[in-house]
């Protein structure tokens, strides 16, 4: 039974539709509700919801950064070469320019965060099942 | 009796301490929890909570912008020369460079929003009681 099922309904911000545009950069099902996409604003803002076990591929934000504001459920965040971190509602993560990383739900919980993004993403390889299992086991 | 008292406890993100640093630019009591303040990130992010009737002064973001992500309660937002808007959880507001505006709680409700801010604020005159009453009456 998945934990934090209420996240599936959207926590404060709409869950939005299936995230088809980026599906090839994810393992599992995610949902994306765009919140700000404005040519006069240097960041984009979106609400991302992950079903249990869903995570995005390793990726890098070039000439920019990403801020995650966790709104619900339980998630994981990992930068290359570092142990994964466990995330819960109210947590904030800053990913700096050029840092290879991934984020997603834990295996048994829905997860949602607001993402504030600047720069250009470079999408890399999938987070393999063994990398994901290891993150789950070791995350604090 | 104030509405949305639960906002006083912090909605997802901590309410933080009394916003003493900016108190002179507000009417009424606000609270500020900084979330991101990073020299390598071009925006700052904070969680602002307003007691009922509290609002900030008219102000302008120069060489930047502000994004409000409303997390709880009922609020008001007004740009100079336009009618006020009523805000509720899940609403998103973008204030463009150079636009004179204010935001705050309604008179009978707590209110909270995440603020994502770029550029330099210029703080101007207080929102008078009569301006505020008119905004309350006319906001849609």
PDB file of C-alpha atoms in Angstrom:
ATOM      1  CA  UNK A   1       0.000   0.000   0.000  1.00  0.00           C
ATOM      2  CA  UNK A   2       1.552   3.309  -1.057  1.00  0.00           C
ATOM      3  CA  UNK A   3       2.159   5.896   1.653  1.00  0.00           C
ATOM      4  CA  UNK A   4       1.087   9.515   1.408  1.00  0.00           C
ATOM      5  CA  UNK A   5      -1.669   8.760  -1.087  1.00  0.00           C
ATOM      6  CA  UNK A   6      -3.029  12.280  -0.479  1.00  0.00           C
ATOM      7  CA  UNK A   7      -0.078  13.606  -2.511  1.00  0.00           C
ATOM      8  CA  UNK A   8      -1.675  11.974  -5.545  1.00  0.00           C
ATOM      9  CA  UNK A   9      -4.460  14.574  -5.300  1.00  0.00           C
ATOM     10  CA  UNK A  10      -2.058  17.532  -5.331  1.00  0.00           C
ATOM     11  CA  UNK A  11      -0.764  19.254  -2.203  1.00  0.00           C
ATOM     12  CA  UNK A  12      -1.917  22.896  -2.414  1.00  0.00           C
ATOM     13  CA  UNK A  13      -0.906  23.117  -6.117  1.00  0.00           C
ATOM     14  CA  UNK A  14      -2.556  21.008  -8.828  1.00  0.00           C
ATOM     15  CA  UNK A  15      -0.913  17.712  -9.673  1.00  0.00           C
ATOM     16  CA  UNK A  16      -1.369  18.468 -13.357  1.00  0.00           C
ATOM     17  CA  UNK A  17      -1.407  16.004 -16.238  1.00  0.00           C
ATOM     18  CA  UNK A  18       0.940  13.096 -16.899  1.00  0.00           C
ATOM     19  CA  UNK A  19       4.369  14.502 -17.600  1.00  0.00           C
ATOM     20  CA  UNK A  20       4.545  13.185 -21.148  1.00  0.00           C
ATOM     21  CA  UNK A  21       6.988  15.810 -22.411  1.00  0.00           C
ATOM     22  CA  UNK A  22       9.704  14.566 -20.051  1.00  0.00           C
ATOM     23  CA  UNK A  23       8.629  10.915 -19.750  1.00  0.00           C
ATOM     24  CA  UNK A  24      11.762   9.723 -21.532  1.00  0.00           C
ATOM     25  CA  UNK A  25      13.882  11.276 -18.782  1.00  0.00           C
ATOM     26  CA  UNK A  26      12.044   9.464 -15.960  1.00  0.00           C
ATOM     27  CA  UNK A  27      11.642   5.918 -14.679  1.00  0.00           C
ATOM     28  CA  UNK A  28       7.985   5.508 -13.647  1.00  0.00           C
ATOM     29  CA  UNK A  29       5.079   7.925 -13.860  1.00  0.00           C
ATOM     30  CA  UNK A  30       5.395  11.600 -13.004  1.00  0.00           C
ATOM     31  CA  UNK A  31       2.941  14.488 -13.298  1.00  0.00           C
ATOM     32  CA  UNK A  32       3.764  18.109 -14.080  1.00  0.00           C
ATOM     33  CA  UNK A  33       1.782  21.263 -13.453  1.00  0.00           C
ATOM     34  CA  UNK A  34       3.530  24.319 -14.872  1.00  0.00           C
ATOM     35  CA  UNK A  35       3.169  27.317 -12.547  1.00  0.00           C
ATOM     36  CA  UNK A  36       5.362  30.016 -14.123  1.00  0.00           C
ATOM     37  CA  UNK A  37       6.729  30.099 -17.670  1.00  0.00           C
ATOM     38  CA  UNK A  38       7.329  33.728 -18.549  1.00  0.00           C
ATOM     39  CA  UNK A  39       9.838  35.231 -20.997  1.00  0.00           C
ATOM     40  CA  UNK A  40      10.419  38.135 -18.579  1.00  0.00           C
ATOM     41  CA  UNK A  41      11.270  35.869 -15.641  1.00  0.00           C
ATOM     42  CA  UNK A  42      14.656  34.112 -15.419  1.00  0.00           C
ATOM     43  CA  UNK A  43      13.336  30.945 -13.759  1.00  0.00           C
ATOM     44  CA  UNK A  44      10.552  28.511 -14.541  1.00  0.00           C
ATOM     45  CA  UNK A  45       8.423  27.092 -11.748  1.00  0.00           C
ATOM     46  CA  UNK A  46       6.541  23.806 -11.827  1.00  0.00           C
ATOM     47  CA  UNK A  47       4.900  21.344  -9.459  1.00  0.00           C
ATOM     48  CA  UNK A  48       6.191  17.797  -9.957  1.00  0.00           C
ATOM     49  CA  UNK A  49       4.458  14.733  -8.494  1.00  0.00           C
ATOM     50  CA  UNK A  50       6.103  11.287  -8.521  1.00  0.00           C
ATOM     51  CA  UNK A  51       4.302   7.977  -8.062  1.00  0.00           C
ATOM     52  CA  UNK A  52       6.070   5.529  -5.677  1.00  0.00           C
ATOM     53  CA  UNK A  53       9.384   4.350  -7.192  1.00  0.00           C
ATOM     54  CA  UNK A  54       9.399   7.103  -9.838  1.00  0.00           C
ATOM     55  CA  UNK A  55      12.595   9.122 -10.279  1.00  0.00           C
ATOM     56  CA  UNK A  56      14.143  11.297 -12.934  1.00  0.00           C
ATOM     57  CA  UNK A  57      17.362  10.440 -14.755  1.00  0.00           C
ATOM     58  CA  UNK A  58      20.700  11.773 -13.668  1.00  0.00           C
ATOM     59  CA  UNK A  59      20.855  15.353 -14.990  1.00  0.00           C
ATOM     60  CA  UNK A  60      22.787  18.621 -14.819  1.00  0.00           C
ATOM     61  CA  UNK A  61      21.544  22.216 -14.873  1.00  0.00           C
ATOM     62  CA  UNK A  62      24.019  24.184 -16.965  1.00  0.00           C
ATOM     63  CA  UNK A  63      24.354  27.963 -16.565  1.00  0.00           C
ATOM     64  CA  UNK A  64      21.737  27.825 -13.877  1.00  0.00           C
ATOM     65  CA  UNK A  65      20.522  25.978 -10.818  1.00  0.00           C
ATOM     66  CA  UNK A  66      17.491  24.235  -9.382  1.00  0.00           C
ATOM     67  CA  UNK A  67      15.643  24.743  -6.106  1.00  0.00           C
ATOM     68  CA  UNK A  68      13.290  22.034  -4.814  1.00  0.00           C
ATOM     69  CA  UNK A  69      10.629  22.967  -2.246  1.00  0.00           C
ATOM     70  CA  UNK A  70       9.192  19.703  -0.963  1.00  0.00           C
ATOM     71  CA  UNK A  71       5.416  19.856  -0.513  1.00  0.00           C
ATOM     72  CA  UNK A  72       4.503  16.273   0.351  1.00  0.00           C
ATOM     73  CA  UNK A  73       5.347  12.598   0.727  1.00  0.00           C
ATOM     74  CA  UNK A  74       8.787  11.029   0.952  1.00  0.00           C
ATOM     75  CA  UNK A  75      11.517  11.390  -1.614  1.00  0.00           C
ATOM     76  CA  UNK A  76      15.173  10.933  -2.383  1.00  0.00           C
ATOM     77  CA  UNK A  77      17.804  13.350  -3.702  1.00  0.00           C
ATOM     78  CA  UNK A  78      21.318  12.390  -4.694  1.00  0.00           C
ATOM     79  CA  UNK A  79      24.317  14.239  -6.074  1.00  0.00           C
ATOM     80  CA  UNK A  80      26.969  12.199  -7.851  1.00  0.00           C
ATOM     81  CA  UNK A  81      29.587  10.848  -5.463  1.00  0.00           C
ATOM     82  CA  UNK A  82      27.510  11.598  -2.368  1.00  0.00           C
ATOM     83  CA  UNK A  83      25.044   9.526  -0.343  1.00  0.00           C
ATOM     84  CA  UNK A  84      21.365  10.088  -1.097  1.00  0.00           C
ATOM     85  CA  UNK A  85      19.269  12.326   1.165  1.00  0.00           C
ATOM     86  CA  UNK A  86      15.753  11.510   2.321  1.00  0.00           C
ATOM     87  CA  UNK A  87      13.247  14.339   1.718  1.00  0.00           C
ATOM     88  CA  UNK A  88       9.952  15.195   3.415  1.00  0.00           C
ATOM     89  CA  UNK A  89       7.474  18.077   3.328  1.00  0.00           C
ATOM     90  CA  UNK A  90       9.113  21.411   4.169  1.00  0.00           C
ATOM     91  CA  UNK A  91      12.615  20.397   3.017  1.00  0.00           C
ATOM     92  CA  UNK A  92      14.495  22.649   0.598  1.00  0.00           C
ATOM     93  CA  UNK A  93      17.275  21.547  -1.768  1.00  0.00           C
ATOM     94  CA  UNK A  94      19.538  23.741  -3.899  1.00  0.00           C
ATOM     95  CA  UNK A  95      21.398  22.112  -6.811  1.00  0.00           C
ATOM     96  CA  UNK A  96      24.203  24.298  -8.090  1.00  0.00           C
ATOM     97  CA  UNK A  97      25.346  24.867 -11.646  1.00  0.00           C
ATOM     98  CA  UNK A  98      26.986  21.816 -13.185  1.00  0.00           C
ATOM     99  CA  UNK A  99      26.168  19.315 -10.422  1.00  0.00           C
ATOM    100  CA  UNK A 100      25.009  15.882 -11.638  1.00  0.00           C
ATOM    101  CA  UNK A 101      22.036  14.683  -9.579  1.00  0.00           C
ATOM    102  CA  UNK A 102      18.614  13.015  -9.540  1.00  0.00           C
ATOM    103  CA  UNK A 103      15.450  13.131  -7.427  1.00  0.00           C
ATOM    104  CA  UNK A 104      12.309  11.113  -7.012  1.00  0.00           C
ATOM    105  CA  UNK A 105       9.907   9.284  -4.717  1.00  0.00           C
ATOM    106  CA  UNK A 106      10.837   6.523  -2.314  1.00  0.00           C
ATOM    107  CA  UNK A 107       9.703   3.068  -3.363  1.00  0.00           C
ATOM    108  CA  UNK A 108       6.599   3.051  -1.165  1.00  0.00           C
ATOM    109  CA  UNK A 109       5.487   6.697  -1.110  1.00  0.00           C
ATOM    110  CA  UNK A 110       4.055   9.359  -3.371  1.00  0.00           C
ATOM    111  CA  UNK A 111       6.219  12.499  -3.449  1.00  0.00           C
ATOM    112  CA  UNK A 112       5.788  16.079  -4.649  1.00  0.00           C
ATOM    113  CA  UNK A 113       7.966  19.158  -4.913  1.00  0.00           C
ATOM    114  CA  UNK A 114       7.916  22.595  -6.457  1.00  0.00           C
ATOM    115  CA  UNK A 115      10.913  22.990  -8.804  1.00  0.00           C
ATOM    116  CA  UNK A 116      12.382  26.458  -9.483  1.00  0.00           C
ATOM    117  CA  UNK A 117      14.759  26.095 -12.406  1.00  0.00           C
ATOM    118  CA  UNK A 118      17.241  28.335 -14.225  1.00  0.00           C
ATOM    119  CA  UNK A 119      19.529  27.412 -17.113  1.00  0.00           C
ATOM    120  CA  UNK A 120      19.528  24.476 -19.480  1.00  0.00           C
ATOM    121  CA  UNK A 121      19.159  20.870 -18.334  1.00  0.00           C
ATOM    122  CA  UNK A 122      21.325  18.097 -19.735  1.00  0.00           C
ATOM    123  CA  UNK A 123      19.582  14.740 -19.322  1.00  0.00           C
ATOM    124  CA  UNK A 124      21.832  11.740 -18.757  1.00  0.00           C
ATOM    125  CA  UNK A 125      21.475   8.035 -17.988  1.00  0.00           C
ATOM    126  CA  UNK A 126      18.661   6.463 -16.006  1.00  0.00           C
ATOM    127  CA  UNK A 127      19.032   5.794 -12.285  1.00  0.00           C
ATOM    128  CA  UNK A 128      19.347   2.024 -12.430  1.00  0.00           C
ATOM    129  CA  UNK A 129      17.395  -0.239 -10.120  1.00  0.00           C
ATOM    130  CA  UNK A 130      20.567  -1.069  -8.214  1.00  0.00           C
ATOM    131  CA  UNK A 131      21.564   2.593  -7.791  1.00  0.00           C
ATOM    132  CA  UNK A 132      18.018   3.359  -6.643  1.00  0.00           C
ATOM    133  CA  UNK A 133      17.932   0.457  -4.161  1.00  0.00           C
ATOM    134  CA  UNK A 134      21.262   1.548  -2.730  1.00  0.00           C
ATOM    135  CA  UNK A 135      19.998   5.138  -2.367  1.00  0.00           C
ATOM    136  CA  UNK A 136      16.876   3.875  -0.580  1.00  0.00           C
ATOM    137  CA  UNK A 137      18.972   1.791   1.803  1.00  0.00           C
ATOM    138  CA  UNK A 138      21.565   4.429   2.621  1.00  0.00           C
ATOM    139  CA  UNK A 139      19.580   7.678   2.558  1.00  0.00           C
ATOM    140  CA  UNK A 140      19.404   9.601   5.827  1.00  0.00           C
TER     141      UNK A 140
ATOM    142  CA  UNK B   1     -12.502  35.300  15.052  1.00  0.00           C
ATOM    143  CA  UNK B   2      -9.682  35.049  12.513  1.00  0.00           C
ATOM    144  CA  UNK B   3     -10.121  32.581   9.663  1.00  0.00           C
ATOM    145  CA  UNK B   4      -7.491  30.046   8.622  1.00  0.00           C
ATOM    146  CA  UNK B   5      -5.844  30.018  12.049  1.00  0.00           C
ATOM    147  CA  UNK B   6      -3.908  26.916  10.958  1.00  0.00           C
ATOM    148  CA  UNK B   7      -1.777  29.196   8.750  1.00  0.00           C
ATOM    149  CA  UNK B   8      -0.392  30.678  11.966  1.00  0.00           C
ATOM    150  CA  UNK B   9       1.350  27.332  12.591  1.00  0.00           C
ATOM    151  CA  UNK B  10       3.088  27.306   9.181  1.00  0.00           C
ATOM    152  CA  UNK B  11       1.711  25.539   6.121  1.00  0.00           C
ATOM    153  CA  UNK B  12       4.327  22.933   5.102  1.00  0.00           C
ATOM    154  CA  UNK B  13       7.175  25.447   5.586  1.00  0.00           C
ATOM    155  CA  UNK B  14       8.008  26.981   8.983  1.00  0.00           C
ATOM    156  CA  UNK B  15       6.367  30.287   9.824  1.00  0.00           C
ATOM    157  CA  UNK B  16       9.696  31.545  11.131  1.00  0.00           C
ATOM    158  CA  UNK B  17      10.283  34.412  13.563  1.00  0.00           C
ATOM    159  CA  UNK B  18       8.692  37.864  13.589  1.00  0.00           C
ATOM    160  CA  UNK B  19       9.817  39.710  10.484  1.00  0.00           C
ATOM    161  CA  UNK B  20      11.648  42.449  12.386  1.00  0.00           C
ATOM    162  CA  UNK B  21      14.084  43.269   9.584  1.00  0.00           C
ATOM    163  CA  UNK B  22      11.257  44.423   7.312  1.00  0.00           C
ATOM    164  CA  UNK B  23       8.763  45.542   9.987  1.00  0.00           C
ATOM    165  CA  UNK B  24       9.053  49.179   8.913  1.00  0.00           C
ATOM    166  CA  UNK B  25       7.784  48.228   5.452  1.00  0.00           C
ATOM    167  CA  UNK B  26       4.640  46.500   6.772  1.00  0.00           C
ATOM    168  CA  UNK B  27       1.420  47.473   8.513  1.00  0.00           C
ATOM    169  CA  UNK B  28       0.677  44.771  11.124  1.00  0.00           C
ATOM    170  CA  UNK B  29       2.678  41.703  12.114  1.00  0.00           C
ATOM    171  CA  UNK B  30       4.374  39.448   9.561  1.00  0.00           C
ATOM    172  CA  UNK B  31       6.699  36.465   9.989  1.00  0.00           C
ATOM    173  CA  UNK B  32       9.559  35.460   7.701  1.00  0.00           C
ATOM    174  CA  UNK B  33      11.303  32.125   7.278  1.00  0.00           C
ATOM    175  CA  UNK B  34      14.211  32.360   4.840  1.00  0.00           C
ATOM    176  CA  UNK B  35      14.418  29.251   2.639  1.00  0.00           C
ATOM    177  CA  UNK B  36      17.164  30.055   0.101  1.00  0.00           C
ATOM    178  CA  UNK B  37      19.778  32.809   0.346  1.00  0.00           C
ATOM    179  CA  UNK B  38      22.742  31.705  -1.734  1.00  0.00           C
ATOM    180  CA  UNK B  39      25.340  33.822  -3.544  1.00  0.00           C
ATOM    181  CA  UNK B  40      25.342  31.325  -6.440  1.00  0.00           C
ATOM    182  CA  UNK B  41      21.574  31.530  -6.951  1.00  0.00           C
ATOM    183  CA  UNK B  42      19.973  34.561  -8.642  1.00  0.00           C
ATOM    184  CA  UNK B  43      16.775  34.524  -6.565  1.00  0.00           C
ATOM    185  CA  UNK B  44      16.032  34.459  -2.863  1.00  0.00           C
ATOM    186  CA  UNK B  45      13.189  32.355  -1.521  1.00  0.00           C
ATOM    187  CA  UNK B  46      11.290  32.956   1.703  1.00  0.00           C
ATOM    188  CA  UNK B  47       8.054  31.960   3.403  1.00  0.00           C
ATOM    189  CA  UNK B  48       6.019  34.990   4.513  1.00  0.00           C
ATOM    190  CA  UNK B  49       3.074  34.736   6.932  1.00  0.00           C
ATOM    191  CA  UNK B  50       0.729  37.684   7.539  1.00  0.00           C
ATOM    192  CA  UNK B  51      -1.626  38.053  10.500  1.00  0.00           C
ATOM    193  CA  UNK B  52      -5.156  39.238   9.600  1.00  0.00           C
ATOM    194  CA  UNK B  53      -5.066  42.824   8.289  1.00  0.00           C
ATOM    195  CA  UNK B  54      -1.283  42.771   7.775  1.00  0.00           C
ATOM    196  CA  UNK B  55       0.069  43.982   4.438  1.00  0.00           C
ATOM    197  CA  UNK B  56       3.361  45.230   3.085  1.00  0.00           C
ATOM    198  CA  UNK B  57       3.903  48.756   1.771  1.00  0.00           C
ATOM    199  CA  UNK B  58       3.649  49.610  -1.869  1.00  0.00           C
ATOM    200  CA  UNK B  59       6.945  48.484  -3.418  1.00  0.00           C
ATOM    201  CA  UNK B  60       8.756  47.882  -6.709  1.00  0.00           C
ATOM    202  CA  UNK B  61      11.237  45.158  -7.693  1.00  0.00           C
ATOM    203  CA  UNK B  62      13.890  46.834  -9.847  1.00  0.00           C
ATOM    204  CA  UNK B  63      15.999  44.786 -12.278  1.00  0.00           C
ATOM    205  CA  UNK B  64      14.101  41.714 -11.200  1.00  0.00           C
ATOM    206  CA  UNK B  65      10.685  40.285 -10.425  1.00  0.00           C
ATOM    207  CA  UNK B  66       8.743  38.487  -7.726  1.00  0.00           C
ATOM    208  CA  UNK B  67       6.761  35.262  -7.810  1.00  0.00           C
ATOM    209  CA  UNK B  68       4.237  34.511  -5.059  1.00  0.00           C
ATOM    210  CA  UNK B  69       3.131  30.898  -4.485  1.00  0.00           C
ATOM    211  CA  UNK B  70       0.177  31.054  -2.122  1.00  0.00           C
ATOM    212  CA  UNK B  71       0.267  28.279   0.494  1.00  0.00           C
ATOM    213  CA  UNK B  72      -2.638  29.171   2.780  1.00  0.00           C
ATOM    214  CA  UNK B  73      -5.360  31.504   3.976  1.00  0.00           C
ATOM    215  CA  UNK B  74      -6.859  34.448   2.138  1.00  0.00           C
ATOM    216  CA  UNK B  75      -4.910  37.402   0.816  1.00  0.00           C
ATOM    217  CA  UNK B  76      -4.951  40.431  -1.422  1.00  0.00           C
ATOM    218  CA  UNK B  77      -2.636  41.539  -4.215  1.00  0.00           C
ATOM    219  CA  UNK B  78      -2.809  44.848  -5.998  1.00  0.00           C
ATOM    220  CA  UNK B  79      -0.827  46.537  -8.752  1.00  0.00           C
ATOM    221  CA  UNK B  80      -1.035  50.328  -9.004  1.00  0.00           C
ATOM    222  CA  UNK B  81      -3.938  51.478 -11.155  1.00  0.00           C
ATOM    223  CA  UNK B  82      -5.636  48.052 -11.122  1.00  0.00           C
ATOM    224  CA  UNK B  83      -8.285  46.499  -8.890  1.00  0.00           C
ATOM    225  CA  UNK B  84      -7.028  44.211  -6.115  1.00  0.00           C
ATOM    226  CA  UNK B  85      -7.102  40.425  -6.589  1.00  0.00           C
ATOM    227  CA  UNK B  86      -8.196  37.966  -3.913  1.00  0.00           C
ATOM    228  CA  UNK B  87      -5.680  35.140  -3.310  1.00  0.00           C
ATOM    229  CA  UNK B  88      -6.119  31.641  -1.898  1.00  0.00           C
ATOM    230  CA  UNK B  89      -3.951  28.516  -1.528  1.00  0.00           C
ATOM    231  CA  UNK B  90      -2.592  27.331  -4.886  1.00  0.00           C
ATOM    232  CA  UNK B  91      -2.692  30.743  -6.558  1.00  0.00           C
ATOM    233  CA  UNK B  92       0.429  32.043  -8.300  1.00  0.00           C
ATOM    234  CA  UNK B  93       1.256  35.715  -8.943  1.00  0.00           C
ATOM    235  CA  UNK B  94       4.102  37.134 -11.042  1.00  0.00           C
ATOM    236  CA  UNK B  95       5.084  40.784 -10.496  1.00  0.00           C
ATOM    237  CA  UNK B  96       7.215  42.108 -13.330  1.00  0.00           C
ATOM    238  CA  UNK B  97      10.183  44.451 -13.169  1.00  0.00           C
ATOM    239  CA  UNK B  98       9.222  48.002 -12.201  1.00  0.00           C
ATOM    240  CA  UNK B  99       5.589  47.320 -11.272  1.00  0.00           C
ATOM    241  CA  UNK B 100       4.391  49.091  -8.108  1.00  0.00           C
ATOM    242  CA  UNK B 101       2.307  46.735  -5.962  1.00  0.00           C
ATOM    243  CA  UNK B 102       1.500  45.392  -2.469  1.00  0.00           C
ATOM    244  CA  UNK B 103       0.259  42.150  -0.930  1.00  0.00           C
ATOM    245  CA  UNK B 104      -1.086  40.973   2.369  1.00  0.00           C
ATOM    246  CA  UNK B 105      -3.790  39.171   4.318  1.00  0.00           C
ATOM    247  CA  UNK B 106      -7.484  39.979   4.217  1.00  0.00           C
ATOM    248  CA  UNK B 107      -8.824  41.672   7.316  1.00  0.00           C
ATOM    249  CA  UNK B 108     -10.239  38.496   8.876  1.00  0.00           C
ATOM    250  CA  UNK B 109      -7.813  35.773   7.713  1.00  0.00           C
ATOM    251  CA  UNK B 110      -4.240  34.632   8.224  1.00  0.00           C
ATOM    252  CA  UNK B 111      -2.342  34.368   4.916  1.00  0.00           C
ATOM    253  CA  UNK B 112       0.927  32.792   3.763  1.00  0.00           C
ATOM    254  CA  UNK B 113       2.928  32.678   0.560  1.00  0.00           C
ATOM    255  CA  UNK B 114       6.334  31.609  -0.669  1.00  0.00           C
ATOM    256  CA  UNK B 115       8.099  34.594  -2.289  1.00  0.00           C
ATOM    257  CA  UNK B 116      10.715  34.041  -5.014  1.00  0.00           C
ATOM    258  CA  UNK B 117      12.486  37.355  -5.532  1.00  0.00           C
ATOM    259  CA  UNK B 118      15.088  38.716  -7.949  1.00  0.00           C
ATOM    260  CA  UNK B 119      16.479  42.245  -8.130  1.00  0.00           C
ATOM    261  CA  UNK B 120      16.372  45.123  -5.670  1.00  0.00           C
ATOM    262  CA  UNK B 121      13.199  46.204  -3.872  1.00  0.00           C
ATOM    263  CA  UNK B 122      12.279  49.860  -3.505  1.00  0.00           C
ATOM    264  CA  UNK B 123       9.946  50.319  -0.527  1.00  0.00           C
ATOM    265  CA  UNK B 124       7.377  53.102  -0.839  1.00  0.00           C
ATOM    266  CA  UNK B 125       4.416  54.479   1.160  1.00  0.00           C
ATOM    267  CA  UNK B 126       2.154  52.417   3.396  1.00  0.00           C
ATOM    268  CA  UNK B 127      -1.123  51.024   2.088  1.00  0.00           C
ATOM    269  CA  UNK B 128      -3.482  53.356   3.920  1.00  0.00           C
ATOM    270  CA  UNK B 129      -6.532  52.063   5.787  1.00  0.00           C
ATOM    271  CA  UNK B 130      -8.800  53.540   3.125  1.00  0.00           C
ATOM    272  CA  UNK B 131      -6.814  51.974   0.236  1.00  0.00           C
ATOM    273  CA  UNK B 132      -6.882  48.660   2.086  1.00  0.00           C
ATOM    274  CA  UNK B 133     -10.632  48.832   2.791  1.00  0.00           C
ATOM    275  CA  UNK B 134     -11.304  49.630  -0.852  1.00  0.00           C
ATOM    276  CA  UNK B 135      -9.144  46.685  -1.962  1.00  0.00           C
ATOM    277  CA  UNK B 136     -11.045  44.374   0.415  1.00  0.00           C
ATOM    278  CA  UNK B 137     -14.387  45.575  -0.921  1.00  0.00           C
ATOM    279  CA  UNK B 138     -13.516  45.381  -4.620  1.00  0.00           C
ATOM    280  CA  UNK B 139     -11.189  42.372  -4.852  1.00  0.00           C
ATOM    281  CA  UNK B 140     -12.397  39.471  -6.971  1.00  0.00           C
TER     282      UNK B 140
END
